Amino acid sequence: MGMTRTPLIAGNWKMNLDHLQAVALVQKLHWSLKDAQHDFESVDVTVFPPFTDLRSVQTLIDADKIPFALGAQDISTHEQGAYTGEIAGEFLAKLDCRQVIIGHSERREYHGETDEVVAAKVAAALKNGIVPVICVGETSEDLEKHGASAVPVAQLEKALEGVAAGAEIVVAYEPVWAIGSGQAATPEQAQEVCEKLREVVAAKLGDDAGQSTRVLYGGSVKSGNIASFMREPDIDGALVGGGSIKVDEFSSIIRFQKHVGV
Ligand code: PEP
């Protein structure tokens, strides 16, 4: 990974763990890392619990000075008002949410989120000082028809329309066929696409942003394969689903720098 970019390990809990379970998991994860004498400065960690857990996790992180960032799994395109069930960026910012996942393939697939909606959510996040974690990735059908990079590149270009040069964003390359399937991309495949995504960031937001933006890989990341992804020059971290709600597994993923051979 790039020399100047701090790695980011992001845990997308999806619709798992109530607020009591959330507090228990974050506490245990912190203890596990402390027990292992983990260098917290060397890797940024963000947890993305369900909305109903955010206040509890925020309170815990603050009270126990746990060096994790808090993130949300979605954000409304609207600022406030008659939008039943939606959550405004301003509310997330008040809960110290530093990042928000936008355009996850599950939202694109089950909630019909188009590239236009994704772009509007990116704008809503940035307006509220929240870093958007923009998810892009091809389905297995896209892969067959267009190769690996065409769809994610097009999705990112659309997501960044209207974003000002120099804005802080995170990009997550998540091939849809690799999410939750146990079949991760190879590090070489992932590197190839992540490099192209970095070029999109540079073209849209400027060369400095191209250099400083973290590009993550996501899709069946585990303690057994994280190190091989992190060796690639354009992969700066991982967005982890299933592996992020198991304490030992996520703790080991965060400690990828200590894995043999890295
Ligand atoms: C995800 O949903 O972002 C993800 C990468 O899931 P998993 O790690 O379970 O494949």
mmCIF file of N, CA, C and O in Angstrom, residues 56-93:
data_model
loop_
_atom_site.group_PDB
_atom_site.id
_atom_site.type_symbol
_atom_site.label_atom_id
_atom_site.label_comp_id
_atom_site.label_asym_id
_atom_site.label_seq_id
_atom_site.Cartn_x
_atom_site.Cartn_y
_atom_site.Cartn_z
ATOM 1 N N SER A 56 -25.159 4.262 21.517
ATOM 2 C CA SER A 56 -24.504 3.446 22.543
ATOM 3 C C SER A 56 -23.019 3.286 22.247
ATOM 4 O O SER A 56 -22.175 3.383 23.142
ATOM 5 N N VAL A 57 -22.693 3.031 21.000
ATOM 6 C CA VAL A 57 -21.279 2.835 20.635
ATOM 7 C C VAL A 57 -20.520 4.156 20.768
ATOM 8 O O VAL A 57 -19.389 4.192 21.262
ATOM 9 N N GLN A 58 -21.153 5.238 20.376
ATOM 10 C CA GLN A 58 -20.510 6.551 20.505
ATOM 11 C C GLN A 58 -20.176 6.841 21.969
ATOM 12 O O GLN A 58 -19.071 7.283 22.293
ATOM 13 N N THR A 59 -21.125 6.571 22.849
ATOM 14 C CA THR A 59 -20.935 6.829 24.276
ATOM 15 C C THR A 59 -19.788 5.981 24.825
ATOM 16 O O THR A 59 -18.941 6.464 25.589
ATOM 17 N N LEU A 60 -19.742 4.721 24.423
ATOM 18 C CA LEU A 60 -18.676 3.813 24.878
ATOM 19 C C LEU A 60 -17.292 4.277 24.394
ATOM 20 O O LEU A 60 -16.336 4.361 25.179
ATOM 21 N N ILE A 61 -17.206 4.576 23.103
ATOM 22 C CA ILE A 61 -15.930 4.995 22.508
ATOM 23 C C ILE A 61 -15.407 6.248 23.208
ATOM 24 O O ILE A 61 -14.225 6.373 23.516
ATOM 25 N N ASP A 62 -16.341 7.157 23.489
ATOM 26 C CA ASP A 62 -15.989 8.416 24.140
ATOM 27 C C ASP A 62 -15.561 8.178 25.592
ATOM 28 O O ASP A 62 -14.505 8.639 26.019
ATOM 29 N N ALA A 63 -16.342 7.402 26.321
ATOM 30 C CA ALA A 63 -16.066 7.197 27.755
ATOM 31 C C ALA A 63 -14.772 6.416 27.969
ATOM 32 O O ALA A 63 -13.979 6.744 28.853
ATOM 33 N N ASP A 64 -14.552 5.382 27.175
ATOM 34 C CA ASP A 64 -13.377 4.519 27.367
ATOM 35 C C ASP A 64 -12.194 4.922 26.493
ATOM 36 O O ASP A 64 -11.181 4.222 26.454
ATOM 37 N N LYS A 65 -12.345 6.033 25.783
ATOM 38 C CA LYS A 65 -11.284 6.525 24.881
ATOM 39 C C LYS A 65 -10.787 5.409 23.952
ATOM 40 O O LYS A 65 -9.584 5.131 23.842
ATOM 41 N N ILE A 66 -11.706 4.767 23.312
ATOM 42 C CA ILE A 66 -11.378 3.684 22.378
ATOM 43 C C ILE A 66 -11.024 4.310 21.028
ATOM 44 O O ILE A 66 -11.811 5.105 20.496
ATOM 45 N N PRO A 67 -9.849 3.985 20.503
ATOM 46 C CA PRO A 67 -9.409 4.680 19.280
ATOM 47 C C PRO A 67 -10.000 4.102 17.985
ATOM 48 O O PRO A 67 -9.277 3.816 17.040
ATOM 49 N N PHE A 68 -11.298 3.941 17.958
ATOM 50 C CA PHE A 68 -11.989 3.551 16.724
ATOM 51 C C PHE A 68 -12.849 4.732 16.293
ATOM 52 O O PHE A 68 -13.355 5.467 17.132
ATOM 53 N N ALA A 69 -13.038 4.852 14.978
ATOM 54 C CA ALA A 69 -14.004 5.832 14.483
ATOM 55 C C ALA A 69 -15.352 5.134 14.329
ATOM 56 O O ALA A 69 -15.427 3.917 14.181
ATOM 57 N N LEU A 70 -16.390 5.972 14.386
ATOM 58 C CA LEU A 70 -17.746 5.463 14.234
ATOM 59 C C LEU A 70 -18.262 5.867 12.854
ATOM 60 O O LEU A 70 -17.999 6.980 12.380
ATOM 61 N N GLY A 71 -18.974 4.950 12.224
ATOM 62 C CA GLY A 71 -19.554 5.259 10.916
ATOM 63 C C GLY A 71 -20.978 4.758 10.829
ATOM 64 O O GLY A 71 -21.410 3.929 11.638
ATOM 65 N N ALA A 72 -21.710 5.271 9.835
ATOM 66 C CA ALA A 72 -23.090 4.823 9.600
ATOM 67 C C ALA A 72 -23.142 4.069 8.271
ATOM 68 O O ALA A 72 -22.259 4.208 7.430
ATOM 69 N N GLN A 73 -24.196 3.286 8.126
ATOM 70 C CA GLN A 73 -24.315 2.431 6.930
ATOM 71 C C GLN A 73 -25.071 3.093 5.787
ATOM 72 O O GLN A 73 -25.130 2.546 4.682
ATOM 73 N N ASP A 74 -25.674 4.246 6.067
ATOM 74 C CA ASP A 74 -26.465 4.925 5.038
ATOM 75 C C ASP A 74 -26.738 6.345 5.508
ATOM 76 O O ASP A 74 -26.526 6.673 6.696
ATOM 77 N N ILE A 75 -27.206 7.193 4.596
ATOM 78 C CA ILE A 75 -27.514 8.590 4.900
ATOM 79 C C ILE A 75 -28.636 9.024 3.964
ATOM 80 O O ILE A 75 -28.717 8.535 2.831
ATOM 81 N N SER A 76 -29.469 9.920 4.425
ATOM 82 C CA SER A 76 -30.524 10.425 3.543
ATOM 83 C C SER A 76 -29.948 11.442 2.560
ATOM 84 O O SER A 76 -29.000 12.155 2.880
ATOM 85 N N THR A 77 -30.578 11.533 1.389
ATOM 86 C CA THR A 77 -30.200 12.600 0.449
ATOM 87 C C THR A 77 -30.790 13.936 0.909
ATOM 88 O O THR A 77 -30.377 14.991 0.450
ATOM 89 N N HIS A 78 -31.773 13.879 1.818
ATOM 90 C CA HIS A 78 -32.485 15.087 2.255
ATOM 91 C C HIS A 78 -31.888 15.637 3.549
ATOM 92 O O HIS A 78 -31.296 14.905 4.331
ATOM 93 N N GLU A 79 -32.138 16.932 3.783
ATOM 94 C CA GLU A 79 -31.595 17.558 4.996
ATOM 95 C C GLU A 79 -32.464 17.314 6.217
ATOM 96 O O GLU A 79 -31.961 17.078 7.310
ATOM 97 N N GLN A 80 -33.783 17.410 6.032
ATOM 98 C CA GLN A 80 -34.735 17.140 7.117
ATOM 99 C C GLN A 80 -36.140 17.158 6.557
ATOM 100 O O GLN A 80 -36.324 17.524 5.389
ATOM 101 N N GLY A 81 -37.117 16.763 7.360
ATOM 102 C CA GLY A 81 -38.494 16.921 6.927
ATOM 103 C C GLY A 81 -39.272 15.626 6.792
ATOM 104 O O GLY A 81 -38.987 14.642 7.468
ATOM 105 N N ALA A 82 -40.266 15.651 5.907
ATOM 106 C CA ALA A 82 -41.237 14.553 5.804
ATOM 107 C C ALA A 82 -40.678 13.395 4.965
ATOM 108 O O ALA A 82 -41.087 13.180 3.824
ATOM 109 N N TYR A 83 -39.719 12.696 5.543
ATOM 110 C CA TYR A 83 -39.106 11.538 4.878
ATOM 111 C C TYR A 83 -39.048 10.386 5.874
ATOM 112 O O TYR A 83 -38.007 10.106 6.484
ATOM 113 N N THR A 84 -40.196 9.771 6.090
ATOM 114 C CA THR A 84 -40.346 8.747 7.124
ATOM 115 C C THR A 84 -39.287 7.653 6.997
ATOM 116 O O THR A 84 -39.096 7.099 5.917
ATOM 117 N N GLY A 85 -38.619 7.406 8.097
ATOM 118 C CA GLY A 85 -37.639 6.322 8.143
ATOM 119 C C GLY A 85 -36.241 6.719 7.731
ATOM 120 O O GLY A 85 -35.309 5.924 7.872
ATOM 121 N N GLU A 86 -36.064 7.946 7.240
ATOM 122 C CA GLU A 86 -34.741 8.358 6.770
ATOM 123 C C GLU A 86 -33.921 8.984 7.900
ATOM 124 O O GLU A 86 -34.480 9.470 8.887
ATOM 125 N N ILE A 87 -32.610 8.977 7.737
ATOM 126 C CA ILE A 87 -31.707 9.552 8.737
ATOM 127 C C ILE A 87 -30.853 10.638 8.083
ATOM 128 O O ILE A 87 -30.132 10.376 7.102
ATOM 129 N N ALA A 88 -30.922 11.845 8.651
ATOM 130 C CA ALA A 88 -30.211 12.990 8.071
ATOM 131 C C ALA A 88 -28.729 12.991 8.445
ATOM 132 O O ALA A 88 -28.352 12.580 9.546
ATOM 133 N N GLY A 89 -27.927 13.502 7.540
ATOM 134 C CA GLY A 89 -26.492 13.643 7.787
ATOM 135 C C GLY A 89 -26.190 14.443 9.043
ATOM 136 O O GLY A 89 -25.249 14.141 9.776
ATOM 137 N N GLU A 90 -27.003 15.464 9.287
ATOM 138 C CA GLU A 90 -26.786 16.298 10.474
ATOM 139 C C GLU A 90 -26.904 15.474 11.760
ATOM 140 O O GLU A 90 -26.173 15.684 12.721
ATOM 141 N N PHE A 91 -27.833 14.524 11.772
ATOM 142 C CA PHE A 91 -28.010 13.668 12.968
ATOM 143 C C PHE A 91 -26.771 12.780 13.149
ATOM 144 O O PHE A 91 -26.314 12.544 14.271
ATOM 145 N N LEU A 92 -26.254 12.281 12.032
ATOM 146 C CA LEU A 92 -25.077 11.402 12.096
ATOM 147 C C LEU A 92 -23.858 12.184 12.581
ATOM 148 O O LEU A 92 -23.091 11.698 13.410
ATOM 149 N N ALA A 93 -23.704 13.399 12.077
ATOM 150 C CA ALA A 93 -22.566 14.234 12.479
ATOM 151 C C ALA A 93 -22.639 14.514 13.986
ATOM 152 O O ALA A 93 -21.624 14.510 14.684
#
